[in-house]
PDB file with SEQRES, HELIX, SHEET and CRYST1 records, atoms N, CA, C and O in Angstrom:
SEQRES   1 A   83  MET ARG LEU ARG VAL ARG TYR PHE ALA ALA LEU ARG GLU          
SEQRES   2 A   83  ALA LEU GLY ASP GLY GLU GLU VAL GLU LEU PRO GLU GLY          
SEQRES   3 A   83  SER ASP LEU ALA ALA LEU ARG ASP ARG LEU ILE ALA SER          
SEQRES   4 A   83  SER PRO ARG HIS ALA GLU ALA LEU ALA ARG GLY ARG ALA          
SEQRES   5 A   83  LEU ARG CYS ALA LEU ASP GLN VAL LEU VAL ARG GLU SER          
SEQRES   6 A   83  ALA GLN PRO GLY ASP GLY ALA GLU VAL ALA PHE PHE PRO          
SEQRES   7 A   83  PRO VAL THR GLY GLY                                          
HELIX    1 AA1 ALA A   10  LEU A   15  1                                   6    
HELIX    2 AA2 LEU A   29  SER A   39  1                                  11    
HELIX    3 AA3 PRO A   41  ALA A   46  1                                   6    
SHEET    1 AA1 5 GLY A  18  GLU A  22  0                                        
SHEET    2 AA1 5 ARG A   2  TYR A   7 -1                                        
SHEET    3 AA1 5 GLU A  73  PHE A  77  1                                        
SHEET    4 AA1 5 ARG A  54  LEU A  57 -1                                        
SHEET    5 AA1 5 VAL A  60  VAL A  62 -1                                        
CRYST1    1.000    1.000    1.000  90.00  90.00  90.00 P 1           1          
ATOM      1  N   MET A   1      -7.679  99.707  -4.976  1.00  0.00           N  
ATOM      2  CA  MET A   1      -9.040  99.545  -4.508  1.00  0.00           C  
ATOM      3  C   MET A   1      -9.588  98.231  -5.051  1.00  0.00           C  
ATOM      4  O   MET A   1      -9.183  97.757  -6.113  1.00  0.00           O  
ATOM      5  N   ARG A   2     -10.492  97.671  -4.316  1.00  0.00           N  
ATOM      6  CA  ARG A   2     -11.112  96.392  -4.691  1.00  0.00           C  
ATOM      7  C   ARG A   2     -12.535  96.664  -5.187  1.00  0.00           C  
ATOM      8  O   ARG A   2     -13.313  97.360  -4.535  1.00  0.00           O  
ATOM      9  N   LEU A   3     -12.858  96.092  -6.367  1.00  0.00           N  
ATOM     10  CA  LEU A   3     -14.169  96.279  -6.975  1.00  0.00           C  
ATOM     11  C   LEU A   3     -14.832  94.935  -7.211  1.00  0.00           C  
ATOM     12  O   LEU A   3     -14.163  93.938  -7.485  1.00  0.00           O  
ATOM     13  N   ARG A   4     -16.127  94.916  -7.105  1.00  0.00           N  
ATOM     14  CA  ARG A   4     -16.920  93.741  -7.459  1.00  0.00           C  
ATOM     15  C   ARG A   4     -17.486  94.011  -8.844  1.00  0.00           C  
ATOM     16  O   ARG A   4     -18.231  94.972  -9.037  1.00  0.00           O  
ATOM     17  N   VAL A   5     -17.132  93.161  -9.815  1.00  0.00           N  
ATOM     18  CA  VAL A   5     -17.597  93.310 -11.194  1.00  0.00           C  
ATOM     19  C   VAL A   5     -18.661  92.257 -11.456  1.00  0.00           C  
ATOM     20  O   VAL A   5     -18.472  91.080 -11.149  1.00  0.00           O  
ATOM     21  N   ARG A   6     -19.777  92.686 -12.023  1.00  0.00           N  
ATOM     22  CA  ARG A   6     -20.872  91.767 -12.365  1.00  0.00           C  
ATOM     23  C   ARG A   6     -21.140  91.870 -13.859  1.00  0.00           C  
ATOM     24  O   ARG A   6     -20.984  92.927 -14.470  1.00  0.00           O  
ATOM     25  N   TYR A   7     -21.551  90.736 -14.432  1.00  0.00           N  
ATOM     26  CA  TYR A   7     -21.861  90.669 -15.858  1.00  0.00           C  
ATOM     27  C   TYR A   7     -23.308  90.232 -16.036  1.00  0.00           C  
ATOM     28  O   TYR A   7     -23.828  89.434 -15.256  1.00  0.00           O  
ATOM     29  N   PHE A   8     -23.955  90.768 -17.079  1.00  0.00           N  
ATOM     30  CA  PHE A   8     -25.345  90.438 -17.341  1.00  0.00           C  
ATOM     31  C   PHE A   8     -25.552  90.068 -18.801  1.00  0.00           C  
ATOM     32  O   PHE A   8     -24.756  90.430 -19.668  1.00  0.00           O  
ATOM     33  N   ALA A   9     -26.632  89.342 -19.057  1.00  0.00           N  
ATOM     34  CA  ALA A   9     -27.063  88.914 -20.399  1.00  0.00           C  
ATOM     35  C   ALA A   9     -25.958  88.093 -21.070  1.00  0.00           C  
ATOM     36  O   ALA A   9     -25.417  87.174 -20.455  1.00  0.00           O  
ATOM     37  N   ALA A  10     -25.621  88.408 -22.313  1.00  0.00           N  
ATOM     38  CA  ALA A  10     -24.629  87.627 -23.059  1.00  0.00           C  
ATOM     39  C   ALA A  10     -23.256  87.646 -22.383  1.00  0.00           C  
ATOM     40  O   ALA A  10     -22.495  86.687 -22.504  1.00  0.00           O  
ATOM     41  N   LEU A  11     -22.938  88.722 -21.677  1.00  0.00           N  
ATOM     42  CA  LEU A  11     -21.647  88.779 -20.975  1.00  0.00           C  
ATOM     43  C   LEU A  11     -21.595  87.736 -19.862  1.00  0.00           C  
ATOM     44  O   LEU A  11     -20.550  87.128 -19.627  1.00  0.00           O  
ATOM     45  N   ARG A  12     -22.700  87.532 -19.188  1.00  0.00           N  
ATOM     46  CA  ARG A  12     -22.748  86.518 -18.130  1.00  0.00           C  
ATOM     47  C   ARG A  12     -22.539  85.133 -18.727  1.00  0.00           C  
ATOM     48  O   ARG A  12     -21.851  84.296 -18.143  1.00  0.00           O  
ATOM     49  N   GLU A  13     -23.126  84.897 -19.878  1.00  0.00           N  
ATOM     50  CA  GLU A  13     -22.941  83.600 -20.538  1.00  0.00           C  
ATOM     51  C   GLU A  13     -21.474  83.376 -20.902  1.00  0.00           C  
ATOM     52  O   GLU A  13     -20.982  82.251 -20.812  1.00  0.00           O  
ATOM     53  N   ALA A  14     -20.780  84.421 -21.307  1.00  0.00           N  
ATOM     54  CA  ALA A  14     -19.382  84.302 -21.726  1.00  0.00           C  
ATOM     55  C   ALA A  14     -18.402  84.300 -20.555  1.00  0.00           C  
ATOM     56  O   ALA A  14     -17.388  83.604 -20.598  1.00  0.00           O  
ATOM     57  N   LEU A  15     -18.700  85.081 -19.501  1.00  0.00           N  
ATOM     58  CA  LEU A  15     -17.716  85.322 -18.445  1.00  0.00           C  
ATOM     59  C   LEU A  15     -18.141  84.861 -17.058  1.00  0.00           C  
ATOM     60  O   LEU A  15     -17.337  84.903 -16.126  1.00  0.00           O  
ATOM     61  N   GLY A  16     -19.377  84.426 -16.900  1.00  0.00           N  
ATOM     62  CA  GLY A  16     -19.860  84.052 -15.581  1.00  0.00           C  
ATOM     63  C   GLY A  16     -20.530  85.226 -14.889  1.00  0.00           C  
ATOM     64  O   GLY A  16     -20.715  86.294 -15.472  1.00  0.00           O  
ATOM     65  N   ASP A  17     -20.889  85.002 -13.627  1.00  0.00           N  
ATOM     66  CA  ASP A  17     -21.615  86.037 -12.868  1.00  0.00           C  
ATOM     67  C   ASP A  17     -20.799  87.294 -12.623  1.00  0.00           C  
ATOM     68  O   ASP A  17     -21.317  88.407 -12.714  1.00  0.00           O  
ATOM     69  N   GLY A  18     -19.532  87.117 -12.314  1.00  0.00           N  
ATOM     70  CA  GLY A  18     -18.698  88.272 -12.022  1.00  0.00           C  
ATOM     71  C   GLY A  18     -17.406  87.866 -11.354  1.00  0.00           C  
ATOM     72  O   GLY A  18     -17.058  86.687 -11.296  1.00  0.00           O  
ATOM     73  N   GLU A  19     -16.705  88.859 -10.852  1.00  0.00           N  
ATOM     74  CA  GLU A  19     -15.401  88.631 -10.242  1.00  0.00           C  
ATOM     75  C   GLU A  19     -14.994  89.835  -9.399  1.00  0.00           C  
ATOM     76  O   GLU A  19     -15.590  90.908  -9.495  1.00  0.00           O  
ATOM     77  N   GLU A  20     -13.980  89.640  -8.582  1.00  0.00           N  
ATOM     78  CA  GLU A  20     -13.374  90.722  -7.802  1.00  0.00           C  
ATOM     79  C   GLU A  20     -12.117  91.188  -8.534  1.00  0.00           C  
ATOM     80  O   GLU A  20     -11.348  90.371  -9.041  1.00  0.00           O  
ATOM     81  N   VAL A  21     -11.914  92.502  -8.586  1.00  0.00           N  
ATOM     82  CA  VAL A  21     -10.764  93.057  -9.309  1.00  0.00           C  
ATOM     83  C   VAL A  21     -10.110  94.125  -8.446  1.00  0.00           C  
ATOM     84  O   VAL A  21     -10.794  94.917  -7.797  1.00  0.00           O  
ATOM     85  N   GLU A  22      -8.790  94.142  -8.443  1.00  0.00           N  
ATOM     86  CA  GLU A  22      -8.007  95.197  -7.783  1.00  0.00           C  
ATOM     87  C   GLU A  22      -7.552  96.201  -8.830  1.00  0.00           C  
ATOM     88  O   GLU A  22      -7.035  95.817  -9.879  1.00  0.00           O  
ATOM     89  N   LEU A  23      -7.742  97.480  -8.550  1.00  0.00           N  
ATOM     90  CA  LEU A  23      -7.292  98.560  -9.435  1.00  0.00           C  
ATOM     91  C   LEU A  23      -6.645  99.648  -8.591  1.00  0.00           C  
ATOM     92  O   LEU A  23      -6.980  99.798  -7.416  1.00  0.00           O  
ATOM     93  N   PRO A  24      -5.720 100.410  -9.174  1.00  0.00           N  
ATOM     94  CA  PRO A  24      -5.148 101.537  -8.440  1.00  0.00           C  
ATOM     95  C   PRO A  24      -6.203 102.598  -8.125  1.00  0.00           C  
ATOM     96  O   PRO A  24      -7.129 102.812  -8.907  1.00  0.00           O  
ATOM     97  N   GLU A  25      -6.058 103.249  -6.995  1.00  0.00           N  
ATOM     98  CA  GLU A  25      -6.956 104.361  -6.638  1.00  0.00           C  
ATOM     99  C   GLU A  25      -6.957 105.387  -7.760  1.00  0.00           C  
ATOM    100  O   GLU A  25      -5.925 105.635  -8.385  1.00  0.00           O  
ATOM    101  N   GLY A  26      -8.105 105.975  -8.011  1.00  0.00           N  
ATOM    102  CA  GLY A  26      -8.224 107.007  -9.039  1.00  0.00           C  
ATOM    103  C   GLY A  26      -8.501 106.472 -10.429  1.00  0.00           C  
ATOM    104  O   GLY A  26      -8.673 107.254 -11.364  1.00  0.00           O  
ATOM    105  N   SER A  27      -8.548 105.145 -10.590  1.00  0.00           N  
ATOM    106  CA  SER A  27      -8.851 104.557 -11.896  1.00  0.00           C  
ATOM    107  C   SER A  27     -10.321 104.780 -12.232  1.00  0.00           C  
ATOM    108  O   SER A  27     -11.175 104.836 -11.347  1.00  0.00           O  
ATOM    109  N   ASP A  28     -10.597 104.907 -13.525  1.00  0.00           N  
ATOM    110  CA  ASP A  28     -11.991 105.029 -13.954  1.00  0.00           C  
ATOM    111  C   ASP A  28     -12.468 103.700 -14.536  1.00  0.00           C  
ATOM    112  O   ASP A  28     -11.711 102.732 -14.595  1.00  0.00           O  
ATOM    113  N   LEU A  29     -13.718 103.664 -14.961  1.00  0.00           N  
ATOM    114  CA  LEU A  29     -14.273 102.420 -15.478  1.00  0.00           C  
ATOM    115  C   LEU A  29     -13.659 102.025 -16.817  1.00  0.00           C  
ATOM    116  O   LEU A  29     -13.638 100.842 -17.156  1.00  0.00           O  
ATOM    117  N   ALA A  30     -13.161 102.988 -17.581  1.00  0.00           N  
ATOM    118  CA  ALA A  30     -12.455 102.651 -18.821  1.00  0.00           C  
ATOM    119  C   ALA A  30     -11.186 101.862 -18.501  1.00  0.00           C  
ATOM    120  O   ALA A  30     -10.864 100.904 -19.204  1.00  0.00           O  
ATOM    121  N   ALA A  31     -10.464 102.252 -17.452  1.00  0.00           N  
ATOM    122  CA  ALA A  31      -9.264 101.516 -17.035  1.00  0.00           C  
ATOM    123  C   ALA A  31      -9.627 100.118 -16.550  1.00  0.00           C  
ATOM    124  O   ALA A  31      -8.894  99.159 -16.794  1.00  0.00           O  
ATOM    125  N   LEU A  32     -10.756 100.007 -15.866  1.00  0.00           N  
ATOM    126  CA  LEU A  32     -11.221  98.695 -15.431  1.00  0.00           C  
ATOM    127  C   LEU A  32     -11.515  97.816 -16.642  1.00  0.00           C  
ATOM    128  O   LEU A  32     -11.091  96.661 -16.692  1.00  0.00           O  
ATOM    129  N   ARG A  33     -12.231  98.353 -17.604  1.00  0.00           N  
ATOM    130  CA  ARG A  33     -12.545  97.572 -18.803  1.00  0.00           C  
ATOM    131  C   ARG A  33     -11.266  97.140 -19.518  1.00  0.00           C  
ATOM    132  O   ARG A  33     -11.157  95.992 -19.947  1.00  0.00           O  
ATOM    133  N   ASP A  34     -10.303  98.044 -19.648  1.00  0.00           N  
ATOM    134  CA  ASP A  34      -9.030  97.706 -20.288  1.00  0.00           C  
ATOM    135  C   ASP A  34      -8.303  96.604 -19.524  1.00  0.00           C  
ATOM    136  O   ASP A  34      -7.732  95.700 -20.135  1.00  0.00           O  
ATOM    137  N   ARG A  35      -8.320  96.671 -18.211  1.00  0.00           N  
ATOM    138  CA  ARG A  35      -7.667  95.640 -17.409  1.00  0.00           C  
ATOM    139  C   ARG A  35      -8.345  94.291 -17.610  1.00  0.00           C  
ATOM    140  O   ARG A  35      -7.673  93.267 -17.733  1.00  0.00           O  
ATOM    141  N   LEU A  36      -9.670  94.288 -17.642  1.00  0.00           N  
ATOM    142  CA  LEU A  36     -10.407  93.049 -17.867  1.00  0.00           C  
ATOM    143  C   LEU A  36     -10.131  92.489 -19.260  1.00  0.00           C  
ATOM    144  O   LEU A  36      -9.943  91.282 -19.413  1.00  0.00           O  
ATOM    145  N   ILE A  37     -10.106  93.342 -20.269  1.00  0.00           N  
ATOM    146  CA  ILE A  37      -9.804  92.918 -21.641  1.00  0.00           C  
ATOM    147  C   ILE A  37      -8.445  92.230 -21.702  1.00  0.00           C  
ATOM    148  O   ILE A  37      -8.275  91.238 -22.411  1.00  0.00           O  
ATOM    149  N   ALA A  38      -7.492  92.754 -20.966  1.00  0.00           N  
ATOM    150  CA  ALA A  38      -6.135  92.198 -20.973  1.00  0.00           C  
ATOM    151  C   ALA A  38      -6.006  90.911 -20.157  1.00  0.00           C  
ATOM    152  O   ALA A  38      -4.985  90.228 -20.243  1.00  0.00           O  
ATOM    153  N   SER A  39      -7.019  90.575 -19.371  1.00  0.00           N  
ATOM    154  CA  SER A  39      -6.893  89.452 -18.441  1.00  0.00           C  
ATOM    155  C   SER A  39      -7.040  88.073 -19.078  1.00  0.00           C  
ATOM    156  O   SER A  39      -6.492  87.100 -18.561  1.00  0.00           O  
ATOM    157  N   SER A  40      -7.773  87.969 -20.196  1.00  0.00           N  
ATOM    158  CA  SER A  40      -7.919  86.661 -20.843  1.00  0.00           C  
ATOM    159  C   SER A  40      -8.507  86.844 -22.242  1.00  0.00           C  
ATOM    160  O   SER A  40      -9.115  87.875 -22.530  1.00  0.00           O  
ATOM    161  N   PRO A  41      -8.327  85.850 -23.107  1.00  0.00           N  
ATOM    162  CA  PRO A  41      -8.942  85.926 -24.436  1.00  0.00           C  
ATOM    163  C   PRO A  41     -10.478  86.001 -24.377  1.00  0.00           C  
ATOM    164  O   PRO A  41     -11.092  86.691 -25.191  1.00  0.00           O  
ATOM    165  N   ARG A  42     -11.094  85.300 -23.428  1.00  0.00           N  
ATOM    166  CA  ARG A  42     -12.557  85.379 -23.288  1.00  0.00           C  
ATOM    167  C   ARG A  42     -12.987  86.793 -22.957  1.00  0.00           C  
ATOM    168  O   ARG A  42     -13.932  87.313 -23.550  1.00  0.00           O  
ATOM    169  N   HIS A  43     -12.296  87.423 -22.006  1.00  0.00           N  
ATOM    170  CA  HIS A  43     -12.614  88.807 -21.639  1.00  0.00           C  
ATOM    171  C   HIS A  43     -12.380  89.741 -22.831  1.00  0.00           C  
ATOM    172  O   HIS A  43     -13.178  90.642 -23.091  1.00  0.00           O  
ATOM    173  N   ALA A  44     -11.275  89.514 -23.552  1.00  0.00           N  
ATOM    174  CA  ALA A  44     -10.955  90.369 -24.697  1.00  0.00           C  
ATOM    175  C   ALA A  44     -12.062  90.332 -25.738  1.00  0.00           C  
ATOM    176  O   ALA A  44     -12.406  91.363 -26.316  1.00  0.00           O  
ATOM    177  N   GLU A  45     -12.618  89.160 -25.978  1.00  0.00           N  
ATOM    178  CA  GLU A  45     -13.692  89.036 -26.957  1.00  0.00           C  
ATOM    179  C   GLU A  45     -14.993  89.642 -26.438  1.00  0.00           C  
ATOM    180  O   GLU A  45     -15.645  90.405 -27.151  1.00  0.00           O  
ATOM    181  N   ALA A  46     -15.372  89.316 -25.227  1.00  0.00           N  
ATOM    182  CA  ALA A  46     -16.659  89.757 -24.681  1.00  0.00           C  
ATOM    183  C   ALA A  46     -16.709  91.267 -24.419  1.00  0.00           C  
ATOM    184  O   ALA A  46     -17.753  91.894 -24.598  1.00  0.00           O  
ATOM    185  N   LEU A  47     -15.578  91.850 -23.994  1.00  0.00           N  
ATOM    186  CA  LEU A  47     -15.554  93.262 -23.606  1.00  0.00           C  
ATOM    187  C   LEU A  47     -14.829  94.156 -24.613  1.00  0.00           C  
ATOM    188  O   LEU A  47     -14.493  95.297 -24.295  1.00  0.00           O  
ATOM    189  N   ALA A  48     -14.589  93.654 -25.810  1.00  0.00           N  
ATOM    190  CA  ALA A  48     -13.819  94.378 -26.831  1.00  0.00           C  
ATOM    191  C   ALA A  48     -14.315  95.807 -27.010  1.00  0.00           C  
ATOM    192  O   ALA A  48     -15.509  96.087 -26.899  1.00  0.00           O  
ATOM    193  N   ARG A  49     -13.397  96.681 -27.283  1.00  0.00           N  
ATOM    194  CA  ARG A  49     -13.725  98.103 -27.444  1.00  0.00           C  
ATOM    195  C   ARG A  49     -14.728  98.366 -28.566  1.00  0.00           C  
ATOM    196  O   ARG A  49     -15.458  99.355 -28.501  1.00  0.00           O  
ATOM    197  N   GLY A  50     -14.787  97.529 -29.574  1.00  0.00           N  
ATOM    198  CA  GLY A  50     -15.731  97.724 -30.670  1.00  0.00           C  
ATOM    199  C   GLY A  50     -17.164  97.327 -30.317  1.00  0.00           C  
ATOM    200  O   GLY A  50     -18.087  97.596 -31.085  1.00  0.00           O  
ATOM    201  N   ARG A  51     -17.352  96.697 -29.177  1.00  0.00           N  
ATOM    202  CA  ARG A  51     -18.687  96.252 -28.762  1.00  0.00           C  
ATOM    203  C   ARG A  51     -19.381  97.335 -27.942  1.00  0.00           C  
ATOM    204  O   ARG A  51     -18.785  97.957 -27.061  1.00  0.00           O  
ATOM    205  N   ALA A  52     -20.637  97.536 -28.253  1.00  0.00           N  
ATOM    206  CA  ALA A  52     -21.421  98.501 -27.477  1.00  0.00           C  
ATOM    207  C   ALA A  52     -21.797  97.860 -26.147  1.00  0.00           C  
ATOM    208  O   ALA A  52     -22.485  96.840 -26.121  1.00  0.00           O  
ATOM    209  N   LEU A  53     -21.353  98.448 -25.054  1.00  0.00           N  
ATOM    210  CA  LEU A  53     -21.668  97.970 -23.716  1.00  0.00           C  
ATOM    211  C   LEU A  53     -22.088  99.134 -22.851  1.00  0.00           C  
ATOM    212  O   LEU A  53     -21.635 100.261 -23.052  1.00  0.00           O  
ATOM    213  N   ARG A  54     -22.938  98.872 -21.903  1.00  0.00           N  
ATOM    214  CA  ARG A  54     -23.319  99.858 -20.894  1.00  0.00           C  
ATOM    215  C   ARG A  54     -22.637  99.477 -19.602  1.00  0.00           C  
ATOM    216  O   ARG A  54     -22.258  98.321 -19.411  1.00  0.00           O  
ATOM    217  N   CYS A  55     -22.477 100.438 -18.715  1.00  0.00           N  
ATOM    218  CA  CYS A  55     -21.914 100.125 -17.403  1.00  0.00           C  
ATOM    219  C   CYS A  55     -22.697 100.881 -16.331  1.00  0.00           C  
ATOM    220  O   CYS A  55     -23.244 101.960 -16.560  1.00  0.00           O  
ATOM    221  N   ALA A  56     -22.724 100.270 -15.168  1.00  0.00           N  
ATOM    222  CA  ALA A  56     -23.395 100.865 -14.019  1.00  0.00           C  
ATOM    223  C   ALA A  56     -22.438 100.822 -12.835  1.00  0.00           C  
ATOM    224  O   ALA A  56     -21.670  99.874 -12.669  1.00  0.00           O  
ATOM    225  N   LEU A  57     -22.499 101.847 -12.035  1.00  0.00           N  
ATOM    226  CA  LEU A  57     -21.694 101.951 -10.823  1.00  0.00           C  
ATOM    227  C   LEU A  57     -22.657 102.013  -9.652  1.00  0.00           C  
ATOM    228  O   LEU A  57     -23.440 102.954  -9.526  1.00  0.00           O  
ATOM    229  N   ASP A  58     -22.593 101.007  -8.801  1.00  0.00           N  
ATOM    230  CA  ASP A  58     -23.516 100.905  -7.675  1.00  0.00           C  
ATOM    231  C   ASP A  58     -24.967 101.096  -8.119  1.00  0.00           C  
ATOM    232  O   ASP A  58     -25.734 101.840  -7.508  1.00  0.00           O  
ATOM    233  N   GLN A  59     -25.316 100.399  -9.205  1.00  0.00           N  
ATOM    234  CA  GLN A  59     -26.668 100.312  -9.754  1.00  0.00           C  
ATOM    235  C   GLN A  59     -27.183 101.601 -10.383  1.00  0.00           C  
ATOM    236  O   GLN A  59     -28.394 101.791 -10.502  1.00  0.00           O  
ATOM    237  N   VAL A  60     -26.274 102.488 -10.789  1.00  0.00           N  
ATOM    238  CA  VAL A  60     -26.639 103.714 -11.493  1.00  0.00           C  
ATOM    239  C   VAL A  60     -25.882 103.732 -12.817  1.00  0.00           C  
ATOM    240  O   VAL A  60     -24.661 103.581 -12.830  1.00  0.00           O  
ATOM    241  N   LEU A  61     -26.597 103.916 -13.941  1.00  0.00           N  
ATOM    242  CA  LEU A  61     -25.930 103.979 -15.237  1.00  0.00           C  
ATOM    243  C   LEU A  61     -24.953 105.152 -15.272  1.00  0.00           C  
ATOM    244  O   LEU A  61     -25.290 106.270 -14.882  1.00  0.00           O  
ATOM    245  N   VAL A  62     -23.735 104.877 -15.748  1.00  0.00           N  
ATOM    246  CA  VAL A  62     -22.697 105.906 -15.805  1.00  0.00           C  
ATOM    247  C   VAL A  62     -21.887 105.739 -17.083  1.00  0.00           C  
ATOM    248  O   VAL A  62     -22.004 104.731 -17.780  1.00  0.00           O  
ATOM    249  N   ARG A  63     -21.072 106.731 -17.377  1.00  0.00           N  
ATOM    250  CA  ARG A  63     -20.111 106.646 -18.476  1.00  0.00           C  
ATOM    251  C   ARG A  63     -18.843 105.983 -17.961  1.00  0.00           C  
ATOM    252  O   ARG A  63     -18.629 105.881 -16.753  1.00  0.00           O  
ATOM    253  N   GLU A  64     -18.005 105.533 -18.890  1.00  0.00           N  
ATOM    254  CA  GLU A  64     -16.759 104.877 -18.490  1.00  0.00           C  
ATOM    255  C   GLU A  64     -15.771 105.835 -17.823  1.00  0.00           C  
ATOM    256  O   GLU A  64     -14.761 105.388 -17.280  1.00  0.00           O  
ATOM    257  N   SER A  65     -16.035 107.109 -17.851  1.00  0.00           N  
ATOM    258  CA  SER A  65     -15.163 108.076 -17.179  1.00  0.00           C  
ATOM    259  C   SER A  65     -15.446 108.153 -15.673  1.00  0.00           C  
ATOM    260  O   SER A  65     -14.711 108.814 -14.938  1.00  0.00           O  
ATOM    261  N   ALA A  66     -16.501 107.485 -15.216  1.00  0.00           N  
ATOM    262  CA  ALA A  66     -16.842 107.486 -13.784  1.00  0.00           C  
ATOM    263  C   ALA A  66     -15.742 106.797 -12.984  1.00  0.00           C  
ATOM    264  O   ALA A  66     -15.146 105.819 -13.435  1.00  0.00           O  
ATOM    265  N   GLN A  67     -15.484 107.325 -11.788  1.00  0.00           N  
ATOM    266  CA  GLN A  67     -14.445 106.777 -10.922  1.00  0.00           C  
ATOM    267  C   GLN A  67     -15.084 106.101  -9.717  1.00  0.00           C  
ATOM    268  O   GLN A  67     -15.706 106.762  -8.884  1.00  0.00           O  
ATOM    269  N   PRO A  68     -14.931 104.787  -9.626  1.00  0.00           N  
ATOM    270  CA  PRO A  68     -15.506 104.064  -8.487  1.00  0.00           C  
ATOM    271  C   PRO A  68     -14.663 104.242  -7.239  1.00  0.00           C  
ATOM    272  O   PRO A  68     -13.482 104.580  -7.318  1.00  0.00           O  
ATOM    273  N   GLY A  69     -15.269 104.014  -6.098  1.00  0.00           N  
ATOM    274  CA  GLY A  69     -14.545 103.990  -4.840  1.00  0.00           C  
ATOM    275  C   GLY A  69     -14.295 102.555  -4.423  1.00  0.00           C  
ATOM    276  O   GLY A  69     -14.850 101.623  -5.004  1.00  0.00           O  
ATOM    277  N   ASP A  70     -13.463 102.386  -3.420  1.00  0.00           N  
ATOM    278  CA  ASP A  70     -13.162 101.055  -2.916  1.00  0.00           C  
ATOM    279  C   ASP A  70     -14.450 100.351  -2.496  1.00  0.00           C  
ATOM    280  O   ASP A  70     -15.296 100.935  -1.818  1.00  0.00           O  
ATOM    281  N   GLY A  71     -14.588  99.099  -2.903  1.00  0.00           N  
ATOM    282  CA  GLY A  71     -15.761  98.314  -2.535  1.00  0.00           C  
ATOM    283  C   GLY A  71     -16.969  98.509  -3.435  1.00  0.00           C  
ATOM    284  O   GLY A  71     -18.024  97.929  -3.179  1.00  0.00           O  
ATOM    285  N   ALA A  72     -16.838  99.313  -4.482  1.00  0.00           N  
ATOM    286  CA  ALA A  72     -17.974  99.585  -5.370  1.00  0.00           C  
ATOM    287  C   ALA A  72     -18.335  98.360  -6.202  1.00  0.00           C  
ATOM    288  O   ALA A  72     -17.514  97.468  -6.417  1.00  0.00           O  
ATOM    289  N   GLU A  73     -19.580  98.339  -6.663  1.00  0.00           N  
ATOM    290  CA  GLU A  73     -20.042  97.307  -7.579  1.00  0.00           C  
ATOM    291  C   GLU A  73     -20.153  97.929  -8.969  1.00  0.00           C  
ATOM    292  O   GLU A  73     -20.784  98.970  -9.153  1.00  0.00           O  
ATOM    293  N   VAL A  74     -19.529  97.272  -9.935  1.00  0.00           N  
ATOM    294  CA  VAL A  74     -19.570  97.722 -11.327  1.00  0.00           C  
ATOM    295  C   VAL A  74     -20.238  96.632 -12.145  1.00  0.00           C  
ATOM    296  O   VAL A  74     -19.887  95.458 -12.022  1.00  0.00           O  
ATOM    297  N   ALA A  75     -21.195  97.007 -12.975  1.00  0.00           N  
ATOM    298  CA  ALA A  75     -21.879  96.042 -13.834  1.00  0.00           C  
ATOM    299  C   ALA A  75     -21.663  96.412 -15.291  1.00  0.00           C  
ATOM    300  O   ALA A  75     -21.704  97.584 -15.664  1.00  0.00           O  
ATOM    301  N   PHE A  76     -21.431  95.393 -16.105  1.00  0.00           N  
ATOM    302  CA  PHE A  76     -21.331  95.561 -17.556  1.00  0.00           C  
ATOM    303  C   PHE A  76     -22.443  94.749 -18.194  1.00  0.00           C  
ATOM    304  O   PHE A  76     -22.718  93.622 -17.782  1.00  0.00           O  
ATOM    305  N   PHE A  77     -23.093  95.339 -19.222  1.00  0.00           N  
ATOM    306  CA  PHE A  77     -24.166  94.640 -19.910  1.00  0.00           C  
ATOM    307  C   PHE A  77     -24.363  95.255 -21.284  1.00  0.00           C  
ATOM    308  O   PHE A  77     -24.040  96.423 -21.502  1.00  0.00           O  
ATOM    309  N   PRO A  78     -24.901  94.459 -22.219  1.00  0.00           N  
ATOM    310  CA  PRO A  78     -25.175  95.012 -23.542  1.00  0.00           C  
ATOM    311  C   PRO A  78     -26.360  95.979 -23.480  1.00  0.00           C  
ATOM    312  O   PRO A  78     -27.184  95.893 -22.569  1.00  0.00           O  
ATOM    313  N   PRO A  79     -26.447  96.900 -24.447  1.00  0.00           N  
ATOM    314  CA  PRO A  79     -27.598  97.806 -24.469  1.00  0.00           C  
ATOM    315  C   PRO A  79     -28.883  96.999 -24.624  1.00  0.00           C  
ATOM    316  O   PRO A  79     -28.902  95.954 -25.274  1.00  0.00           O  
ATOM    317  N   VAL A  80     -29.927  97.490 -24.031  1.00  0.00           N  
ATOM    318  CA  VAL A  80     -31.215  96.795 -24.065  1.00  0.00           C  
ATOM    319  C   VAL A  80     -32.151  97.551 -25.004  1.00  0.00           C  
ATOM    320  O   VAL A  80     -32.240  98.779 -24.966  1.00  0.00           O  
ATOM    321  N   THR A  81     -32.832  96.802 -25.830  1.00  0.00           N  
ATOM    322  CA  THR A  81     -33.850  97.425 -26.688  1.00  0.00           C  
ATOM    323  C   THR A  81     -35.192  96.808 -26.383  1.00  0.00           C  
ATOM    324  O   THR A  81     -35.272  95.697 -25.860  1.00  0.00           O  
ATOM    325  N   GLY A  82     -36.198  97.496 -26.695  1.00  0.00           N  
ATOM    326  CA  GLY A  82     -37.541  96.969 -26.444  1.00  0.00           C  
ATOM    327  C   GLY A  82     -38.558  97.694 -27.293  1.00  0.00           C  
ATOM    328  O   GLY A  82     -38.229  98.608 -28.048  1.00  0.00           O  
ATOM    329  N   GLY A  83     -39.756  97.283 -27.160  1.00  0.00           N  
ATOM    330  CA  GLY A  83     -40.744  97.957 -27.964  1.00  0.00           C  
ATOM    331  C   GLY A  83     -42.135  97.656 -27.548  1.00  0.00           C  
ATOM    332  O   GLY A  83     -43.083  98.164 -28.148  1.00  0.00           O  
TER     333      GLY A  83                                                      
END                                                                             
């Protein structure tokens, strides 16, 4: 399946706006993150497992266990705080 990945905030500064990624059917967002981490040293640093990141699937916040469909948009961004 083909996914559109978008990055926001500090991730956008490190990785750009986003990219298209191919993944096997049935993959979840954790598998997507792992694939991105393996794709380059920049991705490995920005998306490292020790970093707190949020993800959204088609503009809805989800856990990494969510399974996207073909053509879905996935966004990664750091947690937001405010006050």
